[in-house]
PDB file of C-alpha atoms in Angstrom:
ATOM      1  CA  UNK J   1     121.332-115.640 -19.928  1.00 40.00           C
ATOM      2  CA  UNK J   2     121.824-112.081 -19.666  1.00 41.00           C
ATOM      3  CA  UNK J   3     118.290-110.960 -20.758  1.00 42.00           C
ATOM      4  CA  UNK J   4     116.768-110.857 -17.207  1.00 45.00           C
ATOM      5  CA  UNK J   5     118.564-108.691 -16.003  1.00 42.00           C
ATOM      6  CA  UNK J   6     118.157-106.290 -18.975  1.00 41.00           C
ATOM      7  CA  UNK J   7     114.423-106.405 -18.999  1.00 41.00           C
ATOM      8  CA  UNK J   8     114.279-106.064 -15.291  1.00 44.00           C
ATOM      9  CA  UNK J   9     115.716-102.772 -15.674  1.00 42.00           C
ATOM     10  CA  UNK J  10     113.751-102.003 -18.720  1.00 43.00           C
ATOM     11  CA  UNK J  11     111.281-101.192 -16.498  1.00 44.00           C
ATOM     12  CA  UNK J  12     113.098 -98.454 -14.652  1.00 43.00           C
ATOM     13  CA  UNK J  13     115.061 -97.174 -17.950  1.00 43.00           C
ATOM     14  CA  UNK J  14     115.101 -93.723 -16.812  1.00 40.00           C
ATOM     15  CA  UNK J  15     115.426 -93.544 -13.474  1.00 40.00           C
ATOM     16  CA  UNK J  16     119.175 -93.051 -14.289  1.00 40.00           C
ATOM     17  CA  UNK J  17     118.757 -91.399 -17.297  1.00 38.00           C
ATOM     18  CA  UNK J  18     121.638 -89.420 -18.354  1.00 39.00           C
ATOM     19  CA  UNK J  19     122.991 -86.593 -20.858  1.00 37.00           C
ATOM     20  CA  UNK J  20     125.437 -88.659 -23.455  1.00 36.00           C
ATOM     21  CA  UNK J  21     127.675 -86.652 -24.903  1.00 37.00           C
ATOM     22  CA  UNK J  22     126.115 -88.422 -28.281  1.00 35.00           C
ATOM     23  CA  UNK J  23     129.043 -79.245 -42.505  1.00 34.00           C
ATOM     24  CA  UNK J  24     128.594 -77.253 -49.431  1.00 35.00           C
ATOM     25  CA  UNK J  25     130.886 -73.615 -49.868  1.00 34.00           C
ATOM     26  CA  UNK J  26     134.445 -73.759 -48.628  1.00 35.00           C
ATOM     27  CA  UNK J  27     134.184 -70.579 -46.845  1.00 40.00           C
ATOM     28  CA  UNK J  28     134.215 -69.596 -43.382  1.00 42.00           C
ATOM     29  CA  UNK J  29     130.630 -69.161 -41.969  1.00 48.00           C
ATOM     30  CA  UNK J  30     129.995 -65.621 -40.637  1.00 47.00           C
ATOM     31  CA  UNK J  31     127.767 -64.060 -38.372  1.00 44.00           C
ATOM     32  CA  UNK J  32     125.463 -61.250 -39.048  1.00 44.00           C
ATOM     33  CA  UNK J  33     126.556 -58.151 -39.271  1.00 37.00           C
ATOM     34  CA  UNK J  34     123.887 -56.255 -38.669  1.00 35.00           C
ATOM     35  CA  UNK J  35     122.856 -58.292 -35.467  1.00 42.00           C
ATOM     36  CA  UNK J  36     126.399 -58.913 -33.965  1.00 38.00           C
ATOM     37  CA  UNK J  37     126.125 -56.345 -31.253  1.00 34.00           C
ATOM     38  CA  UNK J  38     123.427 -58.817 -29.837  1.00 46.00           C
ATOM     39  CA  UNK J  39     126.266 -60.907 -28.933  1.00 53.00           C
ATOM     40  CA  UNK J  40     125.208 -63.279 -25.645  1.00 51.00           C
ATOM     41  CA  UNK J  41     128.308 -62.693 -23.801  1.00 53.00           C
ATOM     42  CA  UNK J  42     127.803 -58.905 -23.828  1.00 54.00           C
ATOM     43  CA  UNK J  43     124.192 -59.205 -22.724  1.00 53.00           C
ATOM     44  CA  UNK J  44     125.184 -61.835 -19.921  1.00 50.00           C
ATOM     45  CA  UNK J  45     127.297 -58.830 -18.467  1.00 53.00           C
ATOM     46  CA  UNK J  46     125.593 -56.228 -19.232  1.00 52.00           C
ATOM     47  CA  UNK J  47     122.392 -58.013 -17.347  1.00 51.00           C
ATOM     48  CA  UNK J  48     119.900 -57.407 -20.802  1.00 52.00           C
ATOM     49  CA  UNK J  49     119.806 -60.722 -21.686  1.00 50.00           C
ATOM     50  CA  UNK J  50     115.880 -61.498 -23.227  1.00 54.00           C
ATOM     51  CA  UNK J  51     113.211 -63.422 -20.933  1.00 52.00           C
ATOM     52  CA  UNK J  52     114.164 -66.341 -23.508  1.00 54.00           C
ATOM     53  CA  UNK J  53     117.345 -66.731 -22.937  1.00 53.00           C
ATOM     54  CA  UNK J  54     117.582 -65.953 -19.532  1.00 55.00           C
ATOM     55  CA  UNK J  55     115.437 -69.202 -18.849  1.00 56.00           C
ATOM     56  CA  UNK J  56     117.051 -70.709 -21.826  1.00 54.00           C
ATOM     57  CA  UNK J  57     120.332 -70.397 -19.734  1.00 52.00           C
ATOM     58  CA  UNK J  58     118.962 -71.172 -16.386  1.00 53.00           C
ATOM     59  CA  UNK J  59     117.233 -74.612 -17.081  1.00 53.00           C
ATOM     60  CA  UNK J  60     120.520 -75.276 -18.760  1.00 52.00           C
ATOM     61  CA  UNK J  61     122.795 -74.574 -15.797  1.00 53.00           C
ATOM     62  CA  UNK J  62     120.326 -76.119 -13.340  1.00 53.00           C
ATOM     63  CA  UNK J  63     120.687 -78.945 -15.362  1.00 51.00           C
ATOM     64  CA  UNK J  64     124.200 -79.655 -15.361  1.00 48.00           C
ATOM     65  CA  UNK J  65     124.569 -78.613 -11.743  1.00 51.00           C
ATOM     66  CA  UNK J  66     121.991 -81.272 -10.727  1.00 56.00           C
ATOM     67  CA  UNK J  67     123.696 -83.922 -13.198  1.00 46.00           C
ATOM     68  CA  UNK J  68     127.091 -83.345 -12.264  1.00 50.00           C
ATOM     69  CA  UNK J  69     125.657 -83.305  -9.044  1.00 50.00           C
ATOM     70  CA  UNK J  70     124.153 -86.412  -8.657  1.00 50.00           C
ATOM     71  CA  UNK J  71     125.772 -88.574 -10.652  1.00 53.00           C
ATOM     72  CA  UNK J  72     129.925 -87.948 -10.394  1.00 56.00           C
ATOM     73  CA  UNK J  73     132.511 -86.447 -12.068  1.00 60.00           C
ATOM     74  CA  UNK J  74     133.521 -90.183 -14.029  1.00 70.00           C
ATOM     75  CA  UNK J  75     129.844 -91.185 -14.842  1.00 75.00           C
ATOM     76  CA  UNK J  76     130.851 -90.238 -18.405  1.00 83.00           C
ATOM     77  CA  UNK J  77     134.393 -90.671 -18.487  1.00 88.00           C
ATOM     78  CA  UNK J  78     135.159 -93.736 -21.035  1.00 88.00           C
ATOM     79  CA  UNK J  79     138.406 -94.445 -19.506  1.00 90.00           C
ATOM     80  CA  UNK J  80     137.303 -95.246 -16.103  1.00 90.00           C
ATOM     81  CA  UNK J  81     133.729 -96.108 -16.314  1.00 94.00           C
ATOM     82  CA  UNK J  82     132.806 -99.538 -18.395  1.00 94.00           C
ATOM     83  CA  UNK J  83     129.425 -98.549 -18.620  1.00 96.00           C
ATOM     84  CA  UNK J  84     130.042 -95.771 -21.195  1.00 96.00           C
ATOM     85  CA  UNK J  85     132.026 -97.408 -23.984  1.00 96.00           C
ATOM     86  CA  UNK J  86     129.139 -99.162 -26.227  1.00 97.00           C
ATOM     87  CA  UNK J  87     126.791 -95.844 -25.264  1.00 97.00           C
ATOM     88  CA  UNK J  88     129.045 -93.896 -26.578  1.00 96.00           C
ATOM     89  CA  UNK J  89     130.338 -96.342 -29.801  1.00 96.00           C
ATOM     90  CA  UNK J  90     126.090 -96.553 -30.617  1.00 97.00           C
ATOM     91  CA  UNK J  91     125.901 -93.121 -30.597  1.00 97.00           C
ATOM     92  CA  UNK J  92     128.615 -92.270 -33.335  1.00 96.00           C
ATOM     93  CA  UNK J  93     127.667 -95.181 -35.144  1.00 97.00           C
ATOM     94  CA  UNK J  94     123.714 -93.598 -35.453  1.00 98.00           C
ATOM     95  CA  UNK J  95     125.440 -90.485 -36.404  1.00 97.00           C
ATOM     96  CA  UNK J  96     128.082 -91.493 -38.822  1.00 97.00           C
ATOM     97  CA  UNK J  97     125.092 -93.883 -40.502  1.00 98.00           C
ATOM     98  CA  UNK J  98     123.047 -90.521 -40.652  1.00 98.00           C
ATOM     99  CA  UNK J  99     125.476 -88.302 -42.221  1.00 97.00           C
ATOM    100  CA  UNK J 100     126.860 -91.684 -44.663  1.00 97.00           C
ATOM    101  CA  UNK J 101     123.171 -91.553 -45.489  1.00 98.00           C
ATOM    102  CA  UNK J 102     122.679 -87.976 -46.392  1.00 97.00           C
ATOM    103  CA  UNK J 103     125.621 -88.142 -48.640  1.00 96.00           C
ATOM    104  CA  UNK J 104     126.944 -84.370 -48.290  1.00 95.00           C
ATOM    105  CA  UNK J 105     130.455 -83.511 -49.599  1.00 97.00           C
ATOM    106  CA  UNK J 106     132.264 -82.821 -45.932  1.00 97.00           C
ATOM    107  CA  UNK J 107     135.114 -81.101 -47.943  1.00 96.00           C
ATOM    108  CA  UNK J 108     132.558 -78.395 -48.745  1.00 97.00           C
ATOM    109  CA  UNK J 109     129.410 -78.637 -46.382  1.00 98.00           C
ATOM    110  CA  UNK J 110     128.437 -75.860 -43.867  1.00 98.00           C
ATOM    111  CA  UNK J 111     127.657 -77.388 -40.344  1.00 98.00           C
ATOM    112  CA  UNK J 112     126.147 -75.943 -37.280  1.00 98.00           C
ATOM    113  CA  UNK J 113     125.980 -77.743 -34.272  1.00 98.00           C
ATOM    114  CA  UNK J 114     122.948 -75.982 -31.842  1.00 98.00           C
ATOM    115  CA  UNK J 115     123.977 -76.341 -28.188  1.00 96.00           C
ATOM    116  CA  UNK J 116     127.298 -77.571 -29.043  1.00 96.00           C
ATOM    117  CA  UNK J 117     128.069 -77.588 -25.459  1.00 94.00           C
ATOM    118  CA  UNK J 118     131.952 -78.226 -25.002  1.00 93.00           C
ATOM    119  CA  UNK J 119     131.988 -79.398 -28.771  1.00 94.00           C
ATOM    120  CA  UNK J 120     132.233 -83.313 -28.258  1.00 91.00           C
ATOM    121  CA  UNK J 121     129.787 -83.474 -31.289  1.00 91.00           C
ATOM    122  CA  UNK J 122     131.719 -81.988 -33.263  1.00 95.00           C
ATOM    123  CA  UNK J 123     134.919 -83.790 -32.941  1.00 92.00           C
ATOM    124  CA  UNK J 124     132.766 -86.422 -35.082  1.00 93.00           C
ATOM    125  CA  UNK J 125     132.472 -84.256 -37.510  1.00 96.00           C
ATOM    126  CA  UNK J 126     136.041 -83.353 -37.686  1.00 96.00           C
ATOM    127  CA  UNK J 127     137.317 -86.980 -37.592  1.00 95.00           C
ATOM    128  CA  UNK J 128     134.643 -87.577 -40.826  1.00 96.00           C
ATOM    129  CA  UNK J 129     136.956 -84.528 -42.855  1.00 97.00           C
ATOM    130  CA  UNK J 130     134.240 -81.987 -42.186  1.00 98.00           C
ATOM    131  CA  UNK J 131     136.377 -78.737 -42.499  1.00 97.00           C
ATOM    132  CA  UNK J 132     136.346 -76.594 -38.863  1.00 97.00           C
ATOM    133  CA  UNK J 133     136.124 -73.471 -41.103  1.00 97.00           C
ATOM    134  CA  UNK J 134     132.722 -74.672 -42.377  1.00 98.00           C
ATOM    135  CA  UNK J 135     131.275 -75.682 -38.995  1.00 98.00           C
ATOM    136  CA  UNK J 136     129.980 -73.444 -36.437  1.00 98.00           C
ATOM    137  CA  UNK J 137     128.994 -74.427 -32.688  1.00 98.00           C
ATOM    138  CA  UNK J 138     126.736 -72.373 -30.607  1.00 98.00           C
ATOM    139  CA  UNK J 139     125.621 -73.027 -26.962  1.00 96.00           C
ATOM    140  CA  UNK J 140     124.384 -70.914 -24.052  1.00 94.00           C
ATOM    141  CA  UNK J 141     127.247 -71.939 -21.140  1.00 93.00           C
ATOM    142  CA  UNK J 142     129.715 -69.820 -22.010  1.00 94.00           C
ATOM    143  CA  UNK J 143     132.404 -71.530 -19.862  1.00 94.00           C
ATOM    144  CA  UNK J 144     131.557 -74.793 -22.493  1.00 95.00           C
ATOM    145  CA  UNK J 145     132.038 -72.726 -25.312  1.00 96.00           C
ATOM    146  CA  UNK J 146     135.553 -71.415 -23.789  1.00 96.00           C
ATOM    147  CA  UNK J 147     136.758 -75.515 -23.503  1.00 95.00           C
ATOM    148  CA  UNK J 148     135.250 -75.810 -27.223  1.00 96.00           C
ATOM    149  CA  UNK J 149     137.431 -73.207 -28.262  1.00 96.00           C
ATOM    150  CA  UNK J 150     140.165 -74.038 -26.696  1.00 96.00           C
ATOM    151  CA  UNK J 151     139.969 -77.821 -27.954  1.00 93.00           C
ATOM    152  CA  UNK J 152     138.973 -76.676 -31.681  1.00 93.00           C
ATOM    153  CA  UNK J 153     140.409 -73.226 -32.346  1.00 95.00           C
ATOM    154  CA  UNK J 154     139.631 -73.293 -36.161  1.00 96.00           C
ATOM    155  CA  UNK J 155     136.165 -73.969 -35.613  1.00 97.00           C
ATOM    156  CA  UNK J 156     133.580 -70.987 -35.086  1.00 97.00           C
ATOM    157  CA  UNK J 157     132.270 -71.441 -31.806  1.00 97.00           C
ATOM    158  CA  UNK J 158     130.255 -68.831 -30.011  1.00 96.00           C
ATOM    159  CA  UNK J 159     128.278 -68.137 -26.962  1.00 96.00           C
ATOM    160  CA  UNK J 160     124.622 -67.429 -28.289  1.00 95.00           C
ATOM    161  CA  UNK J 161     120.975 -67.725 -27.125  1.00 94.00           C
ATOM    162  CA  UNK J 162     120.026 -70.551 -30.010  1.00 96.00           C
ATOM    163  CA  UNK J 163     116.304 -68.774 -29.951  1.00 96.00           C
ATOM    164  CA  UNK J 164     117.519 -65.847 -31.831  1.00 95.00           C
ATOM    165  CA  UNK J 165     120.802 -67.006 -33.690  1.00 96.00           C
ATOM    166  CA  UNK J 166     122.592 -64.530 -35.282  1.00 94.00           C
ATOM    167  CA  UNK J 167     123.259 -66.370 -38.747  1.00 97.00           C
ATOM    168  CA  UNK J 168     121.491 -65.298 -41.948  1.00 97.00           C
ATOM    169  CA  UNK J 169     118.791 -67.592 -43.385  1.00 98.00           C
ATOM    170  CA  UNK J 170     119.628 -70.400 -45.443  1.00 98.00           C
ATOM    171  CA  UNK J 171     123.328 -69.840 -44.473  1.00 98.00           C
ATOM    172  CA  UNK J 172     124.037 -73.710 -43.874  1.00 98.00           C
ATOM    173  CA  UNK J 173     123.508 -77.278 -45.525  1.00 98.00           C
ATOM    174  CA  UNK J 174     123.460 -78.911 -42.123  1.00 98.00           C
ATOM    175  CA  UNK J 175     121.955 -77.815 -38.821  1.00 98.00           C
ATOM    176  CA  UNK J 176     121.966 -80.183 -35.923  1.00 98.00           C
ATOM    177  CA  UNK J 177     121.102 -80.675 -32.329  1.00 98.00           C
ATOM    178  CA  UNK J 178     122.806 -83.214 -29.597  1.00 95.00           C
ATOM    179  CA  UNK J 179     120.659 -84.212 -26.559  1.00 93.00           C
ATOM    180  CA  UNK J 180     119.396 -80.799 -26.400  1.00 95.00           C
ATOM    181  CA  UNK J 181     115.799 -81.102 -26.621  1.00 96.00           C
ATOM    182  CA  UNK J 182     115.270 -84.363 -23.913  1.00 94.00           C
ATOM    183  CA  UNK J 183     116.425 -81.614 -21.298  1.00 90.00           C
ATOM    184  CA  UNK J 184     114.439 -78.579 -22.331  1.00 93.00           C
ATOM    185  CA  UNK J 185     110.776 -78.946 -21.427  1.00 92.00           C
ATOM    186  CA  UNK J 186     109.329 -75.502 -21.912  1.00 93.00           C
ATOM    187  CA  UNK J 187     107.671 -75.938 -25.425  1.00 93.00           C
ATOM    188  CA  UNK J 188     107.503 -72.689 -26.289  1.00 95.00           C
ATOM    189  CA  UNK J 189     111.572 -72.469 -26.255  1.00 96.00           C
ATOM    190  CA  UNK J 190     111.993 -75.529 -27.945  1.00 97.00           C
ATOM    191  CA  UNK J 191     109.848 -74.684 -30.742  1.00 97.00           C
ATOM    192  CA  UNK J 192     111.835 -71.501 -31.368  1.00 97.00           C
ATOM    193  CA  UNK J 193     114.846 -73.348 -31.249  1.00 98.00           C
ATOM    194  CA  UNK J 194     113.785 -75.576 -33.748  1.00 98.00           C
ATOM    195  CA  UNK J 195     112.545 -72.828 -36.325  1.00 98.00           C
ATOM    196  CA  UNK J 196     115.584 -70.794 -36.265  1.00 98.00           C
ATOM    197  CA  UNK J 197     117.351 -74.231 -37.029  1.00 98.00           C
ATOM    198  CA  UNK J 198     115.042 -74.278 -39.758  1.00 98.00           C
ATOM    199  CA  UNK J 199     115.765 -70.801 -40.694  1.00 98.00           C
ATOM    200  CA  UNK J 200     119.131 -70.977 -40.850  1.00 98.00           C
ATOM    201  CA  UNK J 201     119.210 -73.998 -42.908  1.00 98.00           C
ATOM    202  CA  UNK J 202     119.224 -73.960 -46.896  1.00 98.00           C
ATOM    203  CA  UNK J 203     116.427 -75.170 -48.939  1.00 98.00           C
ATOM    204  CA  UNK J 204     116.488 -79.039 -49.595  1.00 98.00           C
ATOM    205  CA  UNK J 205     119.524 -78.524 -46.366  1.00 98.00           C
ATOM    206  CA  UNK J 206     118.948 -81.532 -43.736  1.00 98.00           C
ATOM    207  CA  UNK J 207     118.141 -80.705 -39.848  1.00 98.00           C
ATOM    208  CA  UNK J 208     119.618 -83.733 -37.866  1.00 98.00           C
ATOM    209  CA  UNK J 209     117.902 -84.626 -34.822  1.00 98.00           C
ATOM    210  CA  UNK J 210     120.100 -86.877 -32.059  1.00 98.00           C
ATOM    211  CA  UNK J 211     118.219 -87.732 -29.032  1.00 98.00           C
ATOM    212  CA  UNK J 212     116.532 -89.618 -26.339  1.00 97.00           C
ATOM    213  CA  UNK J 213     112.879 -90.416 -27.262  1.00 97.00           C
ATOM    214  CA  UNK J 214     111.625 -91.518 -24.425  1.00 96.00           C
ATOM    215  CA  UNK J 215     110.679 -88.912 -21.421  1.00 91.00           C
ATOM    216  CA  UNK J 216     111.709 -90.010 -17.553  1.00 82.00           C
ATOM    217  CA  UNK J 217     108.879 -91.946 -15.789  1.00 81.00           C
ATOM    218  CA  UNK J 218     107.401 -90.034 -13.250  1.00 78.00           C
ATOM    219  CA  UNK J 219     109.285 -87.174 -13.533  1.00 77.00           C
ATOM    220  CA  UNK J 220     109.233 -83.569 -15.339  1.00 81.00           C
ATOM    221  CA  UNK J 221     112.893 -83.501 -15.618  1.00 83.00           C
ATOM    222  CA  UNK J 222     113.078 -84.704 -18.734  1.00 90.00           C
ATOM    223  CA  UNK J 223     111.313 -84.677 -21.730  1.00 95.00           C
ATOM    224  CA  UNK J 224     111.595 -87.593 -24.460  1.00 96.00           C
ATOM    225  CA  UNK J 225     111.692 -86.293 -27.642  1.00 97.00           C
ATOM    226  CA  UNK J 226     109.405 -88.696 -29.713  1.00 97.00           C
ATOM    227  CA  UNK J 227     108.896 -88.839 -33.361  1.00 97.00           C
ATOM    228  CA  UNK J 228     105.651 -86.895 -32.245  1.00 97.00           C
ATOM    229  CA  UNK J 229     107.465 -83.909 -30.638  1.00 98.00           C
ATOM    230  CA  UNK J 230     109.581 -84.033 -34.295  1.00 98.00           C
ATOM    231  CA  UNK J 231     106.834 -83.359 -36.035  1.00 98.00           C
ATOM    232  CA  UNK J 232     105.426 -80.621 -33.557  1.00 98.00           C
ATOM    233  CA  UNK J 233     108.932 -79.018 -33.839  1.00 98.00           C
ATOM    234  CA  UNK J 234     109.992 -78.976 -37.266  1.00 98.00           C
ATOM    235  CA  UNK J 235     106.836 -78.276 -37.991  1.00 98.00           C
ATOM    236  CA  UNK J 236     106.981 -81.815 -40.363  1.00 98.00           C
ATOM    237  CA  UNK J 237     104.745 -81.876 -43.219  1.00 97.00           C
ATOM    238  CA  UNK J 238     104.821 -78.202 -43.745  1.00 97.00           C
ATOM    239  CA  UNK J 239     108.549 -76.626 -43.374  1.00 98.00           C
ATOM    240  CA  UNK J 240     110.021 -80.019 -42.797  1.00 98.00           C
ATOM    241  CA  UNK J 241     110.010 -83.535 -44.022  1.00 98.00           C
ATOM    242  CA  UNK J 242     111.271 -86.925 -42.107  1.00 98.00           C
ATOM    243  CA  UNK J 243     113.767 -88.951 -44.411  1.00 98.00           C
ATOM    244  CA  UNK J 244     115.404 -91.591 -41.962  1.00 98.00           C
ATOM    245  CA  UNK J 245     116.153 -92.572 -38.531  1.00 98.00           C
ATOM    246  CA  UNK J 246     118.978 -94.341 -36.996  1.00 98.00           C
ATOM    247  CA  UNK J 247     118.838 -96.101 -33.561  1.00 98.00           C
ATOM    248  CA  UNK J 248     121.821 -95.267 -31.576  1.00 98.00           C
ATOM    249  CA  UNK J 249     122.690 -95.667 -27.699  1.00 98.00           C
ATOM    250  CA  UNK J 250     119.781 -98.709 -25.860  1.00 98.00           C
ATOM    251  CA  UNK J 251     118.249 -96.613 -23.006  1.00 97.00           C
ATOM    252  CA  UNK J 252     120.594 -96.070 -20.091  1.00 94.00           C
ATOM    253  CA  UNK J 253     120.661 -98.322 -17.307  1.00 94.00           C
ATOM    254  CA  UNK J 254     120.306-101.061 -19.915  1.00 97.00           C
ATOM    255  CA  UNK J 255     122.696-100.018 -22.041  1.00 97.00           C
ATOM    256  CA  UNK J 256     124.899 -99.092 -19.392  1.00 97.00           C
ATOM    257  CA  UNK J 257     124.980-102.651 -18.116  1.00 97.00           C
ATOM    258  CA  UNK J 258     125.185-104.744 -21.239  1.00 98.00           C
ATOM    259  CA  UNK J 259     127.785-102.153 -22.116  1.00 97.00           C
ATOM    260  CA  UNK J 260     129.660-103.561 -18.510  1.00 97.00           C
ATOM    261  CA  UNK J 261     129.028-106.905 -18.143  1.00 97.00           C
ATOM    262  CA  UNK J 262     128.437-108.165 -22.182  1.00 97.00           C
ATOM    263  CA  UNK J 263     129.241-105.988 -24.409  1.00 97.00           C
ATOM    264  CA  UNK J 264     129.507-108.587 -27.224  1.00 97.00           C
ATOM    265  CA  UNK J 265     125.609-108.968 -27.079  1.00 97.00           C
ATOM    266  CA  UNK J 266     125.343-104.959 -27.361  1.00 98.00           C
ATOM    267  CA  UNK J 267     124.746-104.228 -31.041  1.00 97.00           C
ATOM    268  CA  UNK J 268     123.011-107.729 -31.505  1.00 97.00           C
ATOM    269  CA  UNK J 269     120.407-106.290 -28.609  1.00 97.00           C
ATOM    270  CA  UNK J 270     119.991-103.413 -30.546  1.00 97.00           C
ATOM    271  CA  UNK J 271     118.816-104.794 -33.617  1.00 96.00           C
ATOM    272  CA  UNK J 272     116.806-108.029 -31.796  1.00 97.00           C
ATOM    273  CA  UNK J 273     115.117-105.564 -29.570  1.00 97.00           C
ATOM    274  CA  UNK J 274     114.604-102.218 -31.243  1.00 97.00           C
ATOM    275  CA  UNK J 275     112.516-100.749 -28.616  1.00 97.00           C
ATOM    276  CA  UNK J 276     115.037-100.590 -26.246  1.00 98.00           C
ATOM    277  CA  UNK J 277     117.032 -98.084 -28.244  1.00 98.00           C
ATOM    278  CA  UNK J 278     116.579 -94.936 -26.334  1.00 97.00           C
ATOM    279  CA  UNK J 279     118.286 -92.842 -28.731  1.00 98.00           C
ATOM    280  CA  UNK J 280     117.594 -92.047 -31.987  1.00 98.00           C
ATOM    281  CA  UNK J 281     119.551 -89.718 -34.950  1.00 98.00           C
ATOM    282  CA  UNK J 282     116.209 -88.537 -37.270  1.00 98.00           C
ATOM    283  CA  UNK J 283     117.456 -87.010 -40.800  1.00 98.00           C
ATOM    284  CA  UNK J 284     114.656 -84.499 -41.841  1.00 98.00           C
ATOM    285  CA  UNK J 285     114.885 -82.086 -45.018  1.00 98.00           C
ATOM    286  CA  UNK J 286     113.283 -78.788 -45.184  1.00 98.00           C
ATOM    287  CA  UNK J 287     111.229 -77.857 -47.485  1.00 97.00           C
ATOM    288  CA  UNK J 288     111.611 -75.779 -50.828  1.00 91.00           C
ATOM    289  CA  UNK J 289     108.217 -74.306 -50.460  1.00 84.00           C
ATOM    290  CA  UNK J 290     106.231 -74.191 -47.818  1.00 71.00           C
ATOM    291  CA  UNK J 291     103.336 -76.506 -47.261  1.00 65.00           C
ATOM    292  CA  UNK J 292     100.264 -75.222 -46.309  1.00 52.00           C
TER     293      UNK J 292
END
């Protein structure tokens, strides 16, 4: 009964396509000495920010301002808006699967969540026992990094240009990104991004990808990251492997409405029609050795 509908707006999936906001040591995670003084804050004031991260930090901010813009102040807000509820319960569930899957101890794993943004990601993290002194969080707004910090004090959250992080390599077990990539369309950013992810991740460490896969019809504004873009990323096959993927959140203004109107028919959509998940968690594991 309600499939018309949802098919009808299959067909214009993403013309309301939204940003969802879809850690082994027991130490605290430290930055590098030797590179702190490249801290972003310091180069936001003192105007010497790199060509990187300046446009790093401007399609970020244009971003948001347009979103926030354009869509309201409760299109997100789970309390007032119906539509969000099963979005957002996919979502976890495609990340908790992931993370079930991967098996790490969360008493002792070392997390760090790339664009963290206000640190809604991690919460999941922290409700799973992940320790906050093993997780870090770094994102390029610094005003979301002053709410993370103020929500999550014992985690180590820090305003950083995610193109030249300031970790050692093979500091952490897990590195992951949030609906980060769908929103930054400039290749050449992305795939530095991705390789300092790499980077900073351990041998045999896993590199958790959450996203939307599918780019906006008709429009530059968004950029789906497909299992294709994965591979051209994390350079797959070489530095990286695929292991799993998880199907989280149906593609927005379906997902939005079953979420509304029949919520008891989400998860059963989800698995009937697997296409229509827009959102996907992909576990990959990097390499001991290089391939060549």
């Amino acid at each position: 009964m309600f499939l018309s509908p949802v098919l009808a707006a299959q067909q214009c999936c993403y013309r309301n396509l939204e940003h969802l906001n879809c850690r082994p040591l027991t130490r605290t995670v430290k930055l590098n000495e030797s590179s702190s003084a490249r801290n972003i804050e310091k180069m936001q004031e003192s105007g010497e920010l790199p060509v990187s991260a300046k446009t790093l930090q401007a399609t970020t901010e244009s971003y948001y301002r347009e979103y926030n813009g354009r869509k309201g102040a409760e299109r997100n807000d789970l309390l007032r808006n119906p539509e969000v509820l099963f979005q957002s319960l996919s979502r976890d569930a495609a990340m908790v699967r992931a993370l079930r899957w991967i098996g790490s101890d969360p008493q002792v794993a070392r997390v760090l969540d790339v664009g963290c943004g206000d640190g809604d990601s991690v919460w999941t993290l922290l409700r799973l026992g992940f320790q906050a002194s093993n997780v870090s969080g770094v994102d390029i707004q610094k005003e979301k990094i002053a709410r993370a910090k103020a929500s999550n004090p014992a985690v180590n959250f820090e305003c950083a240009d995610a193109t030249s992080l300031e970790f050692q390599d093979e500091t952490f077990d897990i590195a992951m990104e949030s609906m980060m990539f769908l929103q930054l369309t400039d290749d050449d950013i992305a795939k530095r991004i991705a390789a300092e992810m790499i980077r900073v991740t351990r041998p045999g460490g896993i590199l958790l990808v959450s996203d939307w896969r599918y780019s906006k019809p008709g429009s530059s504004e968004f950029k789906g990251v497909s299992a294709r873009r994965i591979g051209e990323l994390y350079q797959v096959g070489r530095r990286t492997e695929v292991c799993k993927r998880f199907r989280g959140p149906l593609v927005p203004p379906v997902g939005r409405f079953v979420s509304k109107y029949c919520s008891p028919a989400y998860f059963a959509i989800q698995a009937v029609l697997p296409f229509l998940a827009g959102h996907v968690v992909t576990v990959l594991r990097k390499r001991k050795t290089a391939g060549m």
